[in-house]
Each structure stands twice: as C-alpha cells, then as structure tokens.
C-alpha cells in the first residue's frame, strides 16, 4: 500500500545520501538539507568562501541521483544568452535555429552567482521561477526535474554584490558548508586527489525517481492547523 511506497522512497533517499556523503565528508546536515530541498522541488543557495567543497557536493548529487549537470562560473562578462541560449540563422535551412544555453539540464551549478551582472541574474531568476526560457519570442521548457544549486561568496568579498531580495526569494533554503572538522579533514587528505572522493559515488536513483518523489511530496496532506502555524511563524 501507500506505506510501502513511502518506505521505498525513504530507502532510496537514504541510499542516495549515503552515496553523496562518500564524497562530501562530515557534512551530514548540509547534504540532508539539500536533498530535502530537491525533494520539495526547491533551489539551494550555498553561502561560503571558495574551496570548501561546494562543487564536489553538486557533482556528487548529480551522480547519485543520475542528473544531467551543467556548471556556470559567474563573472561580470557572463551574458543572459549564456544561460538561456540563443537563436541563429541557418542559411541551408532558411530558418532560425535555437541553440540551448546552460540551463537546459537537470542540475545547474551556478557558481559565485553574486559576481555577475543584474541582467544575467534576472535571466537565471526567470528560469528558476518559470521552468522555461523565452528567446526571441519563443518559449522553451527546461528539462524536468530542474534544480539550481547556486553558490555565493560572502558579501564584501572582492568583486561581489548583494543579491536582490527578489532573487533570494527563489531559493528554498540557504546553507553554509563551513570548514570540515579535524576527523573529516584527515579523511579528505587521505583520499587526495579530489576525484578519488567522487569516484566512490554510485548512481542509486534516476531523474524519474526524483520526479516521482517530488510529486509524492506535493501530495502530502497538510492540515489547516499546520498551515496556520507556519503563517504565524513567518
């Protein structure tokens, strides 16, 4: 029955987390939070200084869940069309042809998002909210599932600007990686180079599993009392 369905989902999620945690050492709470956000169909913002394993975490999730991953390193010269794609005239076909951008994937790692222009941030904001991009008047759906794992450097770091409130609203959760503890650092050092950690991650889910789980999360019954409690909290 329904209970066994829920148990199966729980089992698969725990297996996927185990795989991610083979590469992301000593960060159980962070990886669990990210997985919860993905199950709820939300996007994740990671606030931290560079070099604490954010990219490793994104690759580990994409491998464990079997998601097609793209990565964009945001700099001031990244253009909206790098994300959304562009159309170009093809003489032999006598037609404009759409060339997909970076957002045409299941998991987008948007690195150092607060280093890019507000125009490019707005383009990302739109696809996170709408699940589609509009290029030259034509709308293109992004694949499902689609989740963004974005990172930002601490405000005040060289070349950064604060994200607008409207963009922060597009993220379901914000997590901080933080430095690993001594035990975790020992294990990470023992497994250098970094790909040695990622080589341990095996796929235990696929994107259809994640889609099914997201639908199941949407169908969870919530009483009015719980809704009221949430409203009063905020």
mmCIF file of C-alpha atoms in Angstrom:
data_model
loop_
_atom_site.group_PDB
_atom_site.id
_atom_site.type_symbol
_atom_site.label_atom_id
_atom_site.label_comp_id
_atom_site.label_asym_id
_atom_site.label_seq_id
_atom_site.Cartn_x
_atom_site.Cartn_y
_atom_site.Cartn_z
ATOM 1 C CA UNK A 1 0.000 0.000 0.000
ATOM 2 C CA UNK A 2 0.817 3.640 0.437
ATOM 3 C CA UNK A 3 3.044 2.965 3.441
ATOM 4 C CA UNK A 4 5.331 0.663 1.458
ATOM 5 C CA UNK A 5 5.537 3.356 -1.261
ATOM 6 C CA UNK A 6 6.649 5.895 1.328
ATOM 7 C CA UNK A 7 9.138 3.412 2.784
ATOM 8 C CA UNK A 8 10.586 2.724 -0.678
ATOM 9 C CA UNK A 9 11.071 6.433 -1.260
ATOM 10 C CA UNK A 10 12.703 6.841 2.151
ATOM 11 C CA UNK A 11 15.045 3.927 1.413
ATOM 12 C CA UNK A 12 16.123 5.336 -1.960
ATOM 13 C CA UNK A 13 16.684 8.797 -0.486
ATOM 14 C CA UNK A 14 18.842 7.356 2.303
ATOM 15 C CA UNK A 15 20.870 5.347 -0.233
ATOM 16 C CA UNK A 16 21.396 8.467 -2.355
ATOM 17 C CA UNK A 17 22.510 10.448 0.709
ATOM 18 C CA UNK A 18 24.948 7.676 1.651
ATOM 19 C CA UNK A 19 26.494 7.927 -1.812
ATOM 20 C CA UNK A 20 26.751 11.740 -1.660
ATOM 21 C CA UNK A 21 28.349 11.513 1.779
ATOM 22 C CA UNK A 22 31.103 9.269 0.370
ATOM 23 C CA UNK A 23 32.405 12.389 -1.392
ATOM 24 C CA UNK A 24 31.148 15.130 0.947
ATOM 25 C CA UNK A 25 32.828 14.125 4.182
ATOM 26 C CA UNK A 26 31.495 15.250 7.561
ATOM 27 C CA UNK A 27 28.619 17.353 6.206
ATOM 28 C CA UNK A 28 25.600 15.192 7.017
ATOM 29 C CA UNK A 29 23.275 18.061 7.992
ATOM 30 C CA UNK A 30 24.115 20.110 4.874
ATOM 31 C CA UNK A 31 23.607 17.176 2.476
ATOM 32 C CA UNK A 32 20.307 16.237 4.147
ATOM 33 C CA UNK A 33 19.047 19.831 3.828
ATOM 34 C CA UNK A 34 19.989 19.950 0.130
ATOM 35 C CA UNK A 35 18.239 16.625 -0.506
ATOM 36 C CA UNK A 36 15.081 17.846 1.272
ATOM 37 C CA UNK A 37 15.037 20.958 -0.911
ATOM 38 C CA UNK A 38 15.431 18.870 -4.093
ATOM 39 C CA UNK A 39 12.575 16.584 -3.000
ATOM 40 C CA UNK A 40 10.409 19.658 -2.441
ATOM 41 C CA UNK A 41 11.304 20.937 -5.926
ATOM 42 C CA UNK A 42 13.269 23.868 -4.495
ATOM 43 C CA UNK A 43 16.549 25.567 -5.314
ATOM 44 C CA UNK A 44 19.508 25.824 -2.932
ATOM 45 C CA UNK A 45 21.870 28.709 -2.188
ATOM 46 C CA UNK A 46 25.226 27.862 -0.606
ATOM 47 C CA UNK A 47 26.934 30.795 1.097
ATOM 48 C CA UNK A 48 30.619 30.278 1.738
ATOM 49 C CA UNK A 49 34.168 31.121 0.830
ATOM 50 C CA UNK A 50 35.606 29.236 -2.190
ATOM 51 C CA UNK A 51 37.333 25.901 -1.694
ATOM 52 C CA UNK A 52 35.087 24.180 0.853
ATOM 53 C CA UNK A 53 33.659 21.507 -1.455
ATOM 54 C CA UNK A 54 30.540 23.118 -2.946
ATOM 55 C CA UNK A 55 31.363 21.904 -6.458
ATOM 56 C CA UNK A 56 32.160 18.429 -5.129
ATOM 57 C CA UNK A 57 28.737 18.351 -3.469
ATOM 58 C CA UNK A 58 26.959 19.321 -6.697
ATOM 59 C CA UNK A 59 28.787 16.655 -8.720
ATOM 60 C CA UNK A 60 28.107 14.048 -6.005
ATOM 61 C CA UNK A 61 24.348 14.797 -6.084
ATOM 62 C CA UNK A 62 24.256 14.686 -9.884
ATOM 63 C CA UNK A 63 25.963 11.275 -9.853
ATOM 64 C CA UNK A 64 23.969 9.716 -7.020
ATOM 65 C CA UNK A 65 20.617 10.820 -8.496
ATOM 66 C CA UNK A 66 21.620 10.397 -12.159
ATOM 67 C CA UNK A 67 21.022 14.021 -13.140
ATOM 68 C CA UNK A 68 22.444 15.771 -16.187
ATOM 69 C CA UNK A 69 24.638 18.513 -14.713
ATOM 70 C CA UNK A 70 25.873 21.813 -16.103
ATOM 71 C CA UNK A 71 28.126 24.334 -14.404
ATOM 72 C CA UNK A 72 28.390 28.078 -14.974
ATOM 73 C CA UNK A 73 31.174 30.078 -13.374
ATOM 74 C CA UNK A 74 29.615 33.514 -12.981
ATOM 75 C CA UNK A 75 31.793 36.511 -13.816
ATOM 76 C CA UNK A 76 30.835 40.067 -14.838
ATOM 77 C CA UNK A 77 31.033 39.128 -18.540
ATOM 78 C CA UNK A 78 28.632 36.141 -18.450
ATOM 79 C CA UNK A 79 25.650 37.079 -20.635
ATOM 80 C CA UNK A 80 21.962 36.148 -20.221
ATOM 81 C CA UNK A 81 22.207 34.231 -23.529
ATOM 82 C CA UNK A 82 24.918 32.005 -21.990
ATOM 83 C CA UNK A 83 22.169 30.748 -19.690
ATOM 84 C CA UNK A 84 19.056 30.871 -21.864
ATOM 85 C CA UNK A 85 20.600 30.040 -25.232
ATOM 86 C CA UNK A 86 20.215 31.960 -28.478
ATOM 87 C CA UNK A 87 18.810 31.632 -31.987
ATOM 88 C CA UNK A 88 20.981 31.823 -35.063
ATOM 89 C CA UNK A 89 20.028 31.933 -38.735
ATOM 90 C CA UNK A 90 20.925 28.777 -40.670
ATOM 91 C CA UNK A 91 21.202 29.510 -44.369
ATOM 92 C CA UNK A 92 20.810 25.889 -45.542
ATOM 93 C CA UNK A 93 17.550 25.501 -43.609
ATOM 94 C CA UNK A 94 16.385 29.073 -44.254
ATOM 95 C CA UNK A 95 15.326 29.261 -40.622
ATOM 96 C CA UNK A 96 16.373 30.496 -37.201
ATOM 97 C CA UNK A 97 17.552 27.603 -35.027
ATOM 98 C CA UNK A 98 17.600 27.607 -31.212
ATOM 99 C CA UNK A 99 20.903 26.718 -29.546
ATOM 100 C CA UNK A 100 20.242 25.755 -25.904
ATOM 101 C CA UNK A 101 22.107 27.511 -23.082
ATOM 102 C CA UNK A 102 23.466 26.203 -19.799
ATOM 103 C CA UNK A 103 20.064 25.953 -18.078
ATOM 104 C CA UNK A 104 18.986 23.076 -20.323
ATOM 105 C CA UNK A 105 19.898 20.404 -17.750
ATOM 106 C CA UNK A 106 18.550 18.814 -14.554
ATOM 107 C CA UNK A 107 21.047 20.256 -12.073
ATOM 108 C CA UNK A 108 22.624 23.644 -12.688
ATOM 109 C CA UNK A 109 25.605 24.557 -10.534
ATOM 110 C CA UNK A 110 25.617 28.352 -10.610
ATOM 111 C CA UNK A 111 28.992 29.252 -9.128
ATOM 112 C CA UNK A 112 29.614 32.638 -7.461
ATOM 113 C CA UNK A 113 26.245 33.979 -8.572
ATOM 114 C CA UNK A 114 26.820 37.359 -6.882
ATOM 115 C CA UNK A 115 29.740 38.209 -9.168
ATOM 116 C CA UNK A 116 27.642 38.623 -12.330
ATOM 117 C CA UNK A 117 25.513 41.442 -13.770
ATOM 118 C CA UNK A 118 21.949 42.059 -12.651
ATOM 119 C CA UNK A 119 20.721 41.264 -16.199
ATOM 120 C CA UNK A 120 22.247 37.795 -16.067
ATOM 121 C CA UNK A 121 20.909 37.276 -12.527
ATOM 122 C CA UNK A 122 17.436 38.225 -13.793
ATOM 123 C CA UNK A 123 17.666 35.650 -16.600
ATOM 124 C CA UNK A 124 18.506 32.945 -14.066
ATOM 125 C CA UNK A 125 15.756 34.164 -11.740
ATOM 126 C CA UNK A 126 13.184 33.808 -14.536
ATOM 127 C CA UNK A 127 14.061 30.220 -15.397
ATOM 128 C CA UNK A 128 14.166 29.228 -11.705
ATOM 129 C CA UNK A 129 10.635 30.583 -11.270
ATOM 130 C CA UNK A 130 9.067 29.632 -14.604
ATOM 131 C CA UNK A 131 10.877 26.416 -15.559
ATOM 132 C CA UNK A 132 11.267 27.758 -19.086
ATOM 133 C CA UNK A 133 13.167 30.336 -21.102
ATOM 134 C CA UNK A 134 11.963 32.777 -23.744
ATOM 135 C CA UNK A 135 14.382 33.531 -26.572
ATOM 136 C CA UNK A 136 13.388 35.809 -29.479
ATOM 137 C CA UNK A 137 9.712 35.420 -28.600
ATOM 138 C CA UNK A 138 9.789 31.598 -28.474
ATOM 139 C CA UNK A 139 9.391 29.703 -25.225
ATOM 140 C CA UNK A 140 11.478 26.616 -24.474
ATOM 141 C CA UNK A 141 10.815 24.344 -21.495
ATOM 142 C CA UNK A 142 13.797 23.261 -19.409
ATOM 143 C CA UNK A 143 14.015 19.524 -18.598
ATOM 144 C CA UNK A 144 12.255 18.170 -15.534
ATOM 145 C CA UNK A 145 13.376 17.856 -12.835
ATOM 146 C CA UNK A 146 15.266 21.153 -12.796
ATOM 147 C CA UNK A 147 17.102 22.285 -9.684
ATOM 148 C CA UNK A 148 19.657 25.037 -9.152
ATOM 149 C CA UNK A 149 22.481 24.718 -6.660
ATOM 150 C CA UNK A 150 23.922 28.228 -6.539
ATOM 151 C CA UNK A 151 26.916 29.429 -4.568
ATOM 152 C CA UNK A 152 27.753 32.938 -3.469
ATOM 153 C CA UNK A 153 30.822 34.415 -1.873
ATOM 154 C CA UNK A 154 30.364 36.306 1.394
ATOM 155 C CA UNK A 155 29.230 39.892 0.781
ATOM 156 C CA UNK A 156 32.224 42.168 0.934
ATOM 157 C CA UNK A 157 34.492 39.707 -0.894
ATOM 158 C CA UNK A 158 36.302 41.224 -3.849
ATOM 159 C CA UNK A 159 34.011 41.877 -6.839
ATOM 160 C CA UNK A 160 30.746 40.783 -5.232
ATOM 161 C CA UNK A 161 27.389 42.496 -4.966
ATOM 162 C CA UNK A 162 24.377 41.630 -2.829
ATOM 163 C CA UNK A 163 21.661 39.533 -4.442
ATOM 164 C CA UNK A 164 18.350 41.399 -4.761
ATOM 165 C CA UNK A 165 15.572 40.273 -2.382
ATOM 166 C CA UNK A 166 13.508 39.054 -5.350
ATOM 167 C CA UNK A 167 16.268 36.634 -6.278
ATOM 168 C CA UNK A 168 16.846 35.399 -2.743
ATOM 169 C CA UNK A 169 13.134 34.505 -2.690
ATOM 170 C CA UNK A 170 13.698 31.991 -5.497
ATOM 171 C CA UNK A 171 15.794 29.820 -3.183
ATOM 172 C CA UNK A 172 14.027 27.439 -0.845
ATOM 173 C CA UNK A 173 16.982 27.072 1.531
ATOM 174 C CA UNK A 174 20.323 28.689 2.211
ATOM 175 C CA UNK A 175 23.101 26.522 3.671
ATOM 176 C CA UNK A 176 26.643 27.204 4.839
ATOM 177 C CA UNK A 177 29.242 24.481 4.240
ATOM 178 C CA UNK A 178 31.764 25.652 6.837
ATOM 179 C CA UNK A 179 35.173 24.132 7.422
ATOM 180 C CA UNK A 180 35.305 20.349 7.958
ATOM 181 C CA UNK A 181 36.268 19.161 11.438
ATOM 182 C CA UNK A 182 39.667 17.565 12.078
ATOM 183 C CA UNK A 183 38.478 13.976 11.524
ATOM 184 C CA UNK A 184 36.805 14.874 8.226
ATOM 185 C CA UNK A 185 39.910 16.771 7.067
ATOM 186 C CA UNK A 186 42.066 13.712 7.806
ATOM 187 C CA UNK A 187 39.784 11.545 5.654
ATOM 188 C CA UNK A 188 39.706 14.116 2.823
ATOM 189 C CA UNK A 189 43.524 14.355 2.834
ATOM 190 C CA UNK A 190 43.817 10.569 2.826
ATOM 191 C CA UNK A 191 41.790 10.455 -0.395
ATOM 192 C CA UNK A 192 43.526 13.104 -2.465
ATOM 193 C CA UNK A 193 43.136 13.923 -5.315
ATOM 194 C CA UNK A 194 39.526 15.137 -5.130
ATOM 195 C CA UNK A 195 38.256 12.879 -7.948
ATOM 196 C CA UNK A 196 39.185 9.921 -5.719
ATOM 197 C CA UNK A 197 36.317 11.001 -3.455
ATOM 198 C CA UNK A 198 33.878 11.429 -6.351
ATOM 199 C CA UNK A 199 34.858 8.084 -7.900
ATOM 200 C CA UNK A 200 33.243 6.418 -4.874
ATOM 201 C CA UNK A 201 29.777 7.836 -5.694
ATOM 202 C CA UNK A 202 27.479 5.356 -7.449
ATOM 203 C CA UNK A 203 24.091 6.163 -9.053
ATOM 204 C CA UNK A 204 21.256 4.769 -6.905
ATOM 205 C CA UNK A 205 18.385 6.862 -8.337
ATOM 206 C CA UNK A 206 17.488 8.350 -11.675
ATOM 207 C CA UNK A 207 15.779 11.588 -12.645
ATOM 208 C CA UNK A 208 12.399 9.851 -12.985
ATOM 209 C CA UNK A 209 12.713 8.668 -9.364
ATOM 210 C CA UNK A 210 13.275 12.269 -8.294
ATOM 211 C CA UNK A 211 10.285 13.472 -10.349
ATOM 212 C CA UNK A 212 8.050 10.810 -8.786
ATOM 213 C CA UNK A 213 9.265 11.743 -5.310
ATOM 214 C CA UNK A 214 8.615 15.453 -5.956
ATOM 215 C CA UNK A 215 5.032 14.579 -6.963
ATOM 216 C CA UNK A 216 4.602 12.498 -3.806
ATOM 217 C CA UNK A 217 5.856 15.406 -1.671
ATOM 218 C CA UNK A 218 3.275 17.677 -3.344
ATOM 219 C CA UNK A 219 0.520 15.225 -2.409
ATOM 220 C CA UNK A 220 1.343 15.055 1.314
ATOM 221 C CA UNK A 221 -1.723 16.127 3.312
ATOM 222 C CA UNK A 222 -1.313 19.240 5.431
ATOM 223 C CA UNK A 223 -3.969 20.304 7.917
ATOM 224 C CA UNK A 224 -5.126 23.915 8.308
ATOM 225 C CA UNK A 225 -3.641 23.938 11.822
ATOM 226 C CA UNK A 226 -0.164 23.297 10.406
ATOM 227 C CA UNK A 227 -0.656 25.964 7.709
ATOM 228 C CA UNK A 228 -1.740 28.488 10.332
ATOM 229 C CA UNK A 229 1.276 27.615 12.493
ATOM 230 C CA UNK A 230 3.603 28.237 9.505
ATOM 231 C CA UNK A 231 1.910 31.574 8.738
ATOM 232 C CA UNK A 232 2.227 32.695 12.347
ATOM 233 C CA UNK A 233 5.899 31.690 12.414
ATOM 234 C CA UNK A 234 6.694 33.966 9.486
#
